[in-house]
Short mmCIF file of C-alpha atoms and ligand atoms in Angstrom, two decimals:
data_model
loop_
_atom_site.label_atom_id
_atom_site.label_comp_id
_atom_site.label_asym_id
_atom_site.label_seq_id
_atom_site.Cartn_x
_atom_site.Cartn_y
_atom_site.Cartn_z
CA MET A 185 -1.16 9.57 -24.82
CA PHE A 186 -0.78 6.45 -23.02
CA HIS A 187 1.83 6.38 -19.87
CA ILE A 188 2.64 3.49 -17.57
CA SER A 189 5.64 3.87 -15.55
CA VAL A 190 6.25 0.45 -14.76
CA GLN A 191 6.55 -2.96 -16.18
CA PHE A 192 3.17 -5.34 -16.53
CA THR A 193 3.05 -8.50 -18.14
CA ILE A 194 0.99 -11.15 -17.27
CA GLU A 195 0.39 -13.13 -14.22
CA ILE A 196 -0.20 -16.56 -13.72
CA TYR A 197 -1.11 -17.99 -10.13
CA SER A 198 0.30 -21.26 -9.72
CA PRO A 199 -0.84 -22.93 -6.38
CA PHE A 200 2.16 -24.89 -6.85
CA GLN A 201 4.89 -22.25 -7.17
CA ARG A 202 5.18 -21.81 -3.39
CA CYS A 203 6.12 -25.58 -3.03
CA VAL A 204 8.98 -24.95 -5.87
CA ASN A 205 10.02 -21.70 -3.60
CA ARG A 206 10.68 -23.61 -1.00
CA GLY A 207 12.65 -26.21 -2.07
CA SER A 208 14.82 -24.18 -4.51
CA PRO A 209 17.88 -22.90 -3.72
CA LYS A 210 16.78 -18.99 -3.13
CA ALA A 211 14.88 -20.16 -0.05
CA GLY A 212 17.86 -22.76 1.06
CA ILE A 213 20.97 -20.60 0.44
CA MET A 214 19.39 -17.10 1.24
CA ARG A 215 17.92 -18.11 4.42
CA THR A 216 20.78 -16.53 6.18
CA MET A 217 21.10 -13.13 4.42
CA THR A 218 17.54 -12.17 4.07
CA ILE A 219 15.36 -9.61 6.00
CA LYS A 220 12.68 -12.12 8.06
CA VAL A 221 9.28 -10.51 7.87
CA ALA A 222 6.10 -11.38 10.39
CA ILE A 223 2.37 -10.13 9.14
CA ASN A 224 0.68 -10.34 12.60
CA GLY A 225 -3.18 -9.53 10.46
CA TYR A 226 -3.59 -11.50 8.11
CA GLY A 227 -6.70 -9.76 6.19
CA THR A 228 -6.96 -7.11 2.90
CA ILE A 229 -3.36 -5.66 3.61
CA GLY A 230 -1.95 -8.58 5.20
CA LYS A 231 -2.29 -10.79 2.64
CA ARG A 232 -1.00 -8.56 -0.45
CA VAL A 233 2.03 -7.63 1.63
CA ALA A 234 2.72 -11.10 2.28
CA ASP A 235 2.74 -12.11 -0.83
CA ALA A 236 5.27 -8.60 -2.22
CA VAL A 237 7.36 -9.47 0.43
CA ASP A 238 7.93 -13.51 -0.52
CA ALA A 239 8.30 -12.21 -3.83
CA GLN A 240 11.18 -10.18 -2.90
CA ASP A 241 15.04 -12.03 -3.07
CA ASP A 242 16.43 -9.47 0.25
CA MET A 243 13.13 -10.31 2.40
CA GLU A 244 11.11 -13.74 3.97
CA ILE A 245 7.82 -14.04 5.73
CA VAL A 246 8.41 -15.91 8.84
CA GLY A 247 5.04 -16.30 9.40
CA VAL A 248 1.47 -14.95 9.24
CA THR A 249 -1.45 -14.67 12.32
CA LYS A 250 -4.62 -15.26 11.82
CA THR A 251 -6.89 -14.32 15.14
CA ARG A 252 -9.08 -17.69 14.68
CA PRO A 253 -9.23 -20.95 12.10
CA ALA A 254 -11.21 -18.79 10.23
CA PHE A 255 -10.90 -18.65 5.79
CA GLY A 256 -8.13 -16.51 5.28
CA CYS A 257 -5.89 -19.56 6.80
CA ASP A 258 -6.03 -21.62 4.28
CA LEU A 259 -5.08 -19.24 2.17
CA ALA A 260 -1.91 -19.09 3.90
CA VAL A 261 -1.39 -22.90 3.94
CA ARG A 262 -1.59 -23.08 0.33
CA LYS A 263 0.51 -20.44 0.44
CA GLY A 264 3.55 -21.98 2.51
CA TYR A 265 3.52 -19.36 5.05
CA PRO A 266 3.84 -20.77 8.98
CA LEU A 267 0.70 -20.21 11.08
CA TYR A 268 1.21 -17.78 13.69
CA CYS A 269 -2.49 -17.48 16.03
CA THR A 270 -2.50 -13.24 16.29
CA PHE A 271 -2.62 -13.59 20.71
CA ASP A 272 -0.04 -16.40 22.70
CA ASP A 273 -3.33 -17.70 24.75
CA ALA A 274 -3.21 -21.74 24.50
CA GLU A 275 -6.64 -22.34 24.34
CA ARG A 276 -7.05 -19.77 21.06
CA ILE A 277 -3.76 -21.72 19.36
CA ALA A 278 -5.22 -25.34 20.36
CA SER A 279 -8.18 -24.21 18.09
CA PHE A 280 -6.64 -24.08 15.23
CA ALA A 281 -5.53 -27.75 15.04
CA ASP A 282 -8.91 -28.85 16.40
CA ALA A 283 -10.10 -26.85 13.28
CA GLY A 284 -7.15 -29.01 11.14
CA TYR A 285 -4.28 -26.48 10.94
CA ILE A 286 -1.50 -26.60 11.59
CA CYS A 287 -0.25 -23.74 13.69
CA HIS A 288 2.86 -22.99 14.79
CA GLY A 289 2.49 -21.11 18.36
CA GLY A 290 1.22 -17.59 19.40
CA LEU A 291 2.50 -14.22 18.26
CA SER A 292 5.71 -13.87 20.37
CA ASP A 293 6.58 -17.18 19.03
CA LEU A 294 6.22 -15.64 15.37
CA LEU A 295 8.45 -12.07 16.83
CA ALA A 296 11.08 -14.55 18.44
CA LEU A 297 11.73 -15.34 14.82
CA ALA A 298 11.27 -12.24 12.52
CA ASP A 299 13.49 -8.68 12.78
CA VAL A 300 10.74 -7.11 11.39
CA VAL A 301 6.87 -7.16 11.88
CA ILE A 302 4.27 -5.54 9.47
CA ASP A 303 1.04 -5.33 11.64
CA CYS A 304 -1.83 -5.43 9.21
CA SER A 305 -4.95 -5.28 11.65
CA PRO A 306 -7.80 -3.39 11.64
CA GLY A 307 -7.02 0.29 11.80
CA LYS A 308 -6.90 1.58 15.76
CA VAL A 309 -6.44 -1.84 17.13
CA GLY A 310 -2.69 -1.97 16.10
CA ALA A 311 -1.53 0.46 18.73
CA SER A 312 -2.21 -2.38 21.51
CA ASN A 313 0.37 -4.35 19.71
CA LYS A 314 3.24 -1.72 20.18
CA ALA A 315 4.16 -2.94 23.71
CA THR A 316 4.60 -6.44 22.36
CA TYR A 317 6.63 -5.73 19.66
CA GLU A 318 9.03 -2.90 21.57
CA GLN A 319 9.06 -6.22 24.36
CA ALA A 320 10.55 -8.80 21.40
CA GLY A 321 12.94 -6.60 20.22
CA VAL A 322 11.80 -6.13 16.71
CA LYS A 323 10.78 -3.20 13.96
CA TRP A 324 7.07 -3.09 13.02
CA ILE A 325 5.40 -1.03 10.31
CA PHE A 326 1.54 -0.08 11.63
CA GLN A 327 -0.74 0.70 8.57
CA GLY A 328 -2.57 4.05 7.71
CA GLY A 329 -5.60 3.21 10.09
CA GLU A 330 -2.94 3.93 13.22
CA ALA A 331 -2.03 7.99 14.14
CA HIS A 332 0.79 9.46 13.84
CA GLU A 333 0.89 10.20 17.24
CA MET A 334 1.33 7.05 18.50
CA THR A 335 4.17 6.10 15.69
CA GLY A 336 6.09 8.87 15.61
CA MET A 337 6.91 8.39 12.38
CA SER A 338 5.32 7.85 8.99
CA TYR A 339 6.72 6.51 5.95
CA THR A 340 5.78 6.66 1.92
CA SER A 341 8.21 6.21 -1.05
CA SER A 342 8.32 9.36 -2.72
CA ALA A 343 7.84 11.52 0.34
CA ASN A 344 10.63 10.37 3.13
CA HIS A 345 12.53 7.21 2.91
CA MET A 346 15.92 8.66 3.93
CA GLU A 347 13.85 10.04 6.87
CA ASN A 348 12.94 6.43 7.75
CA MET A 349 16.30 4.72 7.51
CA ASN A 350 17.21 2.81 10.75
CA VAL A 351 14.64 4.18 12.82
CA GLN A 352 12.57 1.63 15.12
CA GLY A 353 9.17 1.96 13.96
CA THR A 354 6.99 3.24 11.66
CA ARG A 355 3.25 3.67 9.80
CA VAL A 356 2.78 3.28 6.16
CA VAL A 357 0.16 5.90 5.49
CA SER A 358 -3.51 5.21 3.93
CA CYS A 359 -3.62 4.25 0.52
CA ASN A 360 -5.32 8.09 0.30
CA THR A 361 -2.45 9.58 1.40
CA THR A 362 -0.18 7.87 -0.72
CA GLY A 363 -2.41 8.75 -3.66
CA LEU A 364 -1.41 11.79 -3.11
CA SER A 365 2.05 11.46 -1.87
CA ARG A 366 3.17 10.67 -5.63
CA THR A 367 1.46 12.86 -7.82
CA LEU A 368 2.28 15.85 -5.50
CA VAL A 369 6.01 15.51 -4.11
CA PRO A 370 6.97 15.79 -7.39
CA LEU A 371 5.26 19.18 -8.33
CA TYR A 372 6.20 19.88 -4.99
CA ASP A 373 10.01 18.99 -5.45
CA HIS A 374 10.25 21.17 -8.44
CA CYS A 375 8.60 24.55 -7.14
CA GLY A 376 9.48 24.37 -3.93
CA GLU A 377 6.30 25.61 -2.49
CA LEU A 378 2.63 24.40 -2.36
CA SER A 379 -0.78 24.39 -1.33
CA VAL A 380 -3.87 22.35 -2.19
CA GLU A 381 -7.42 21.46 -1.50
CA CYS A 382 -8.78 18.30 -2.49
CA THR A 383 -11.95 16.11 -2.10
CA MET A 384 -11.27 12.81 -1.34
CA ILE A 385 -14.74 10.67 -2.98
CA ARG A 386 -14.22 7.17 -1.04
CA ARG A 387 -15.05 3.73 -1.01
CA ALA A 388 -17.83 2.94 0.84
CA ALA A 389 -16.16 -0.72 1.22
CA ASP A 390 -13.72 -3.36 0.18
CA PRO A 391 -15.34 -5.80 -2.10
CA GLY A 392 -15.01 -8.36 0.90
CA GLU A 393 -17.15 -6.52 3.43
CA SER A 394 -20.41 -6.56 3.95
CA ASN A 395 -20.39 -4.60 7.51
CA LYS A 396 -20.15 -0.66 6.51
CA GLY A 397 -21.95 1.57 3.63
CA PRO A 398 -23.41 2.88 3.12
CA ILE A 399 -25.24 1.67 0.34
CA ASN A 400 -27.77 4.26 -0.73
CA ALA A 401 -26.53 7.81 -0.06
CA ILE A 402 -23.19 10.27 -0.04
CA LYS A 403 -21.88 10.25 3.35
CA PRO A 404 -19.76 13.59 3.65
CA VAL A 405 -16.81 13.12 6.13
CA LEU A 406 -18.50 15.50 8.54
CA LYS A 407 -14.93 16.38 10.48
CA VAL A 408 -13.39 19.38 8.19
CA PRO A 409 -10.84 19.07 7.25
CA SER A 410 -10.46 15.71 6.57
CA HIS A 411 -7.81 13.63 8.02
CA HIS A 412 -5.97 12.74 4.40
CA GLY A 413 -5.05 16.35 3.77
CA PRO A 414 -2.90 16.35 7.48
CA ASP A 415 -1.75 13.10 7.14
CA VAL A 416 0.27 13.71 3.51
CA MET A 417 2.24 16.43 6.03
CA THR A 418 3.25 13.84 8.81
CA VAL A 419 5.41 12.39 5.65
CA LYS A 420 6.02 16.16 3.32
CA PRO A 421 5.16 18.84 6.00
CA GLU A 422 6.07 21.41 3.12
CA ILE A 423 3.39 21.10 1.60
CA LYS A 424 0.38 22.78 2.57
CA ILE A 425 -2.88 20.90 1.85
CA ASN A 426 -6.32 20.34 3.36
CA SER A 427 -9.00 17.95 2.32
CA MET A 428 -12.75 17.48 2.76
CA ALA A 429 -14.13 13.31 2.54
CA VAL A 430 -17.86 11.89 1.13
CA ALA A 431 -18.16 7.62 0.90
CA VAL A 432 -20.08 6.86 -1.98
CA PRO A 433 -21.60 3.91 -2.22
CA THR A 434 -19.11 1.54 -4.46
CA THR A 435 -16.13 -0.48 -3.32
CA ILE A 436 -14.02 -0.40 -6.31
CA MET A 437 -11.84 2.50 -5.98
CA HIS A 438 -11.70 6.00 -4.25
CA VAL A 439 -11.00 9.41 -6.88
CA HIS A 440 -9.65 12.21 -5.51
CA VAL A 441 -10.84 15.86 -6.98
CA VAL A 442 -7.15 18.23 -6.41
CA THR A 443 -6.70 21.63 -6.85
CA ALA A 444 -3.01 22.93 -6.27
CA THR A 445 -1.70 26.25 -6.15
CA LEU A 446 1.61 26.38 -7.67
CA PRO A 447 4.37 29.72 -7.13
CA GLU A 448 4.76 32.46 -9.36
CA GLY A 449 7.19 31.67 -11.96
CA HIS A 450 6.89 27.58 -11.91
CA GLY A 451 7.47 27.32 -15.05
CA LEU A 452 5.34 24.25 -15.95
CA THR A 453 2.19 23.72 -18.36
CA THR A 454 0.08 20.87 -18.36
CA ALA A 455 2.09 18.52 -21.20
CA SER A 456 5.14 19.39 -18.68
CA ILE A 457 3.20 17.96 -15.68
CA LEU A 458 2.12 15.54 -16.96
CA GLU A 459 5.63 14.66 -18.73
CA MET A 460 7.14 15.10 -14.79
CA TRP A 461 4.78 12.09 -13.48
CA SER A 462 5.36 10.35 -16.67
CA ARG A 463 8.55 9.65 -15.17
CA SER A 464 7.36 9.43 -11.85
CA PRO A 465 7.45 5.69 -10.70
CA ARG A 466 3.97 3.56 -9.71
CA LEU A 467 1.84 5.61 -11.58
CA VAL A 468 -0.75 5.47 -14.95
CA ILE A 469 -1.50 8.18 -17.36
CA MET A 470 -4.36 7.15 -19.47
CA ASN A 471 -6.93 9.56 -21.96
CA GLY A 472 -10.39 8.79 -21.30
CA ALA A 473 -11.54 9.72 -24.59
CA GLU A 474 -9.07 7.86 -26.22
CA THR A 475 -9.30 4.98 -24.09
CA GLY A 476 -12.42 5.02 -23.02
CA ILE A 477 -11.15 4.63 -19.31
CA THR A 478 -13.82 7.09 -18.18
CA THR A 479 -15.12 5.72 -14.61
CA THR A 480 -13.46 3.60 -11.99
CA ALA A 481 -15.26 0.89 -13.21
CA GLU A 482 -12.97 0.62 -16.29
CA VAL A 483 -9.99 1.43 -14.68
CA MET A 484 -10.51 -1.87 -12.75
CA GLU A 485 -11.41 -3.50 -15.74
CA PHE A 486 -8.22 -2.54 -16.85
CA ALA A 487 -6.76 -3.31 -13.88
CA ARG A 488 -7.80 -6.99 -14.18
CA ASP A 489 -6.62 -7.07 -17.78
CA ILE A 490 -3.03 -7.00 -16.38
CA GLY A 491 -3.72 -9.73 -14.39
CA ARG A 492 -2.21 -8.96 -11.21
CA LYS A 493 -3.92 -11.51 -8.11
CA TRP A 494 -6.83 -9.76 -6.99
CA GLY A 495 -7.21 -7.54 -9.58
CA ASP A 496 -5.03 -4.96 -7.85
CA LEU A 497 -3.33 -1.60 -9.29
CA HIS A 498 -0.85 -0.91 -7.43
CA GLU A 499 -0.33 2.64 -9.69
CA ILE A 500 -2.10 5.48 -8.95
CA PHE A 501 -4.37 6.26 -11.93
CA ILE A 502 -4.60 9.61 -13.72
CA TRP A 503 -6.93 10.90 -16.75
CA GLU A 504 -4.69 12.82 -18.96
CA ASP A 505 -8.04 14.65 -20.23
CA GLY A 506 -8.76 15.50 -16.64
CA VAL A 507 -5.68 17.44 -16.15
CA LYS A 508 -5.76 20.74 -16.42
CA LEU A 509 -3.35 24.07 -15.76
CA GLU A 510 -5.18 27.53 -15.36
CA GLY A 511 -1.98 29.87 -14.69
CA ASN A 512 -0.77 29.14 -11.26
CA THR A 513 -3.78 26.74 -10.50
CA LEU A 514 -3.37 22.80 -11.33
CA TYR A 515 -6.68 20.67 -11.39
CA TYR A 516 -6.61 17.40 -11.57
CA PHE A 517 -8.33 13.85 -10.94
CA GLN A 518 -6.93 10.64 -9.93
CA ALA A 519 -8.14 6.94 -8.60
CA ILE A 520 -6.91 4.91 -5.66
CA HIS A 521 -7.38 0.87 -5.94
CA GLN A 522 -7.37 1.02 -2.24
CA GLU A 523 -6.25 -2.28 -1.63
CA SER A 524 -3.24 -2.11 -2.84
CA ASP A 525 -1.29 1.13 -3.49
CA VAL A 526 -0.23 0.63 -0.35
CA ILE A 527 1.12 -2.83 -0.98
CA PRO A 528 4.43 -1.90 -2.48
CA GLU A 529 5.24 0.96 -0.20
CA ASN A 530 5.23 -1.90 2.83
CA VAL A 531 8.40 -3.77 0.87
CA ASP A 532 10.39 -0.19 0.02
CA ALA A 533 9.74 0.71 4.41
CA ILE A 534 11.02 -2.96 5.14
CA ARG A 535 13.79 -2.38 3.53
CA ALA A 536 14.43 1.83 5.22
CA LEU A 537 13.99 0.47 8.12
CA MET A 538 16.76 -2.10 7.83
CA GLY A 539 18.92 0.30 6.90
CA VAL A 540 19.60 -1.77 3.80
CA GLU A 541 18.51 0.57 0.80
CA GLY A 542 18.62 4.69 0.67
CA ASP A 543 17.72 4.92 -2.35
CA TRP A 544 14.32 5.24 -2.57
CA LEU A 545 14.21 4.91 -6.64
CA VAL A 546 16.77 2.41 -6.27
CA SER A 547 14.50 0.05 -4.07
CA VAL A 548 11.18 1.32 -5.87
CA ALA A 549 12.67 -0.39 -8.83
CA LYS A 550 13.71 -3.47 -6.88
CA THR A 551 10.02 -4.05 -5.16
CA ASP A 552 8.23 -3.84 -8.09
CA ALA A 553 10.22 -5.50 -10.70
CA ALA A 554 10.36 -8.77 -8.02
CA ILE A 555 6.57 -8.47 -7.38
CA SER A 556 5.89 -8.52 -11.60
CA LYS A 557 8.99 -11.46 -11.80
CA TYR A 558 7.05 -13.25 -8.58
CA ASN A 559 3.57 -13.35 -10.50
CA ASN A 560 5.30 -14.29 -13.51
CA LEU A 561 4.17 -10.65 -15.60
P1 NAD B 223 -8.75 -6.71 6.95
O1 NAD B 223 -10.19 -6.23 8.77
O2 NAD B 223 -9.66 -7.12 6.28
O3 NAD B 223 -7.88 -7.31 8.24
C1 NAD B 223 -7.07 -7.04 9.12
C2 NAD B 223 -6.65 -8.95 10.12
O4 NAD B 223 -6.65 -8.09 11.48
C3 NAD B 223 -8.03 -9.73 9.85
O5 NAD B 223 -7.78 -10.75 9.80
C4 NAD B 223 -8.40 -9.50 11.42
O6 NAD B 223 -8.70 -10.74 12.09
C5 NAD B 223 -6.96 -9.21 11.65
N1 NAD B 223 -6.81 -8.75 13.91
C6 NAD B 223 -7.93 -8.75 14.71
N2 NAD B 223 -7.33 -8.30 15.83
C7 NAD B 223 -6.52 -8.38 15.63
C8 NAD B 223 -5.18 -8.39 16.53
N3 NAD B 223 -5.27 -7.50 17.88
N4 NAD B 223 -3.82 -8.07 16.22
C9 NAD B 223 -3.32 -8.70 15.06
N5 NAD B 223 -4.73 -8.63 14.15
C10 NAD B 223 -5.98 -8.03 13.88
O7 NAD B 223 -7.91 -4.76 7.86
P2 NAD B 223 -7.49 -4.11 6.17
O8 NAD B 223 -8.47 -3.60 6.06
O9 NAD B 223 -6.20 -5.31 6.02
O10 NAD B 223 -7.00 -3.38 6.95
C11 NAD B 223 -5.31 -3.27 7.76
C12 NAD B 223 -4.76 -1.68 7.79
O11 NAD B 223 -4.73 -1.59 6.88
C13 NAD B 223 -5.92 -1.00 8.84
O12 NAD B 223 -4.74 -0.05 9.37
C14 NAD B 223 -5.96 0.10 7.82
O13 NAD B 223 -6.92 1.36 7.83
C15 NAD B 223 -5.45 0.03 6.90
N6 NAD B 223 -5.36 0.04 5.25
C16 NAD B 223 -6.34 -0.45 4.86
C17 NAD B 223 -6.78 -0.15 3.29
C18 NAD B 223 -7.99 -1.32 2.11
O14 NAD B 223 -8.58 -0.68 1.57
N7 NAD B 223 -8.14 -2.01 3.09
C19 NAD B 223 -5.59 0.48 2.67
C20 NAD B 223 -5.08 1.17 2.99
C21 NAD B 223 -5.31 0.53 4.37
#
C-alpha cells in the first residue's frame, strides 16, 4: 500500500527563474492585489518560507532581513529578494554595502512596505521583535520556538484555521506539533474524544548546525511532560495529550512513537484509519517492508528523489506496517522533516490572518499546488 496525498513531480531549480518571474505579467499586474510579505530572519525556516510565499499568486515577498552580511545574503540576492538589515542601526546597515551587498534599509523600512511579517528569528528571540511589529501596524506570524503565551494565538492548518481568520498575529506551531496535529486532528474529528501518550525522538541538530548535540549520547528531555503534547492543545484543546522527548545523534528527522486511546464505539479498524489518513492532506503512507523505506535515512532519500529544493518533505511520513489498532488503543510511528513540514503552514496562516480564505482545505490545496508548480514538479 502506498498513499501520497499530494502531487509530486520533479523540481528543476534554475537560478535564472527569478529574473523571468520578476519581469512577468504576474509580478507587474498582480502587484497591487497581492499580500505583501516580509521575512524577518532569513535562516533555515525563513529562506524556505520565502520561496513558498514567492510561489503563490496571491502574495509576494517585499524583502528579507539578515543580521549581517553573511553567506545567506547570496541566496536572497540570487532569488531577487530585496535585502534589509534586521536592525535599524545605520552602521549595521552600512556594513552590507561594505561587503558588496545592496541593503535597502533597516527592519522599519521593510515593515513600512509589508502587510504581514513572518518572524523566522531563532527561538525565543522573536518575542523582542513583537513591539516593533505592533508599532509598525503590520500583522505578524511567529514560529514554534516562541511561547504560545507571548502570541496568545497559535496556528496549524488542520486544527484551527478558522479561529485565526483576521487576527492580528499568531504562531505557527513547531514541526513536532504540526506533525502530531496532522494525524491526530482527523482521528479526533471522527471520534469526538481522544487521549494520547507519545514520545518524541528528536534530531539533535539541523544539518547546517555545528554547535548543537549530542553527538554520542541519548539525551532525555528532563521536563515531563515535554512541551510538545501540551503544545498540541494550543491549537486543538479538545485532544488530551502528554509527551516525553529524547534527543538522539542524527540531523535528519524526528520520529514520534504514538499511543492513542480511542473512545468506546469508535467504529474504526487499522485499515479504516489508514484510509482516513490517506484522504488527509500532507501525509505520506508507505509500507516499510514493501518499499524498503524502513528508517529516516531512506525517508530522506525518498524526499530527495521527489526533487524539492533542499530535499524537503512537507508531508508527515507514516509507516503503514507500523500502525496497529488493538481494541481502543492505536499504536503508530511517524517521521517529521523538521526543517520543512511547517513551511506550507506559514502560507496558509497568512491567508487566515489576511482573511482571504476561510476554508483550510482550499488554502492547503492552493498552497501545495503553487509550490509544486514553482518547483517545476
Ligand atoms: P536559524 O538560526 O536557522 O535562522 C534564524 C535567522 O534569524 C538567522 O538568519 C539569524 O541570523 C536571524 N536572526 C538572529 N537574530 C534575529 C533577530 N533579533 N530578529 C530577526 N532575525 C534574527 O533558525 P531556524 O531554525 O530557522 O528557526 C527559526 C524559528 O523556527 C525558531 O522559532 C524555531 O524554533 C522555529 N522552527 C525551526 C525548525 C527547524 O527545524 N529548524 C522547525 C520548526 C520551527
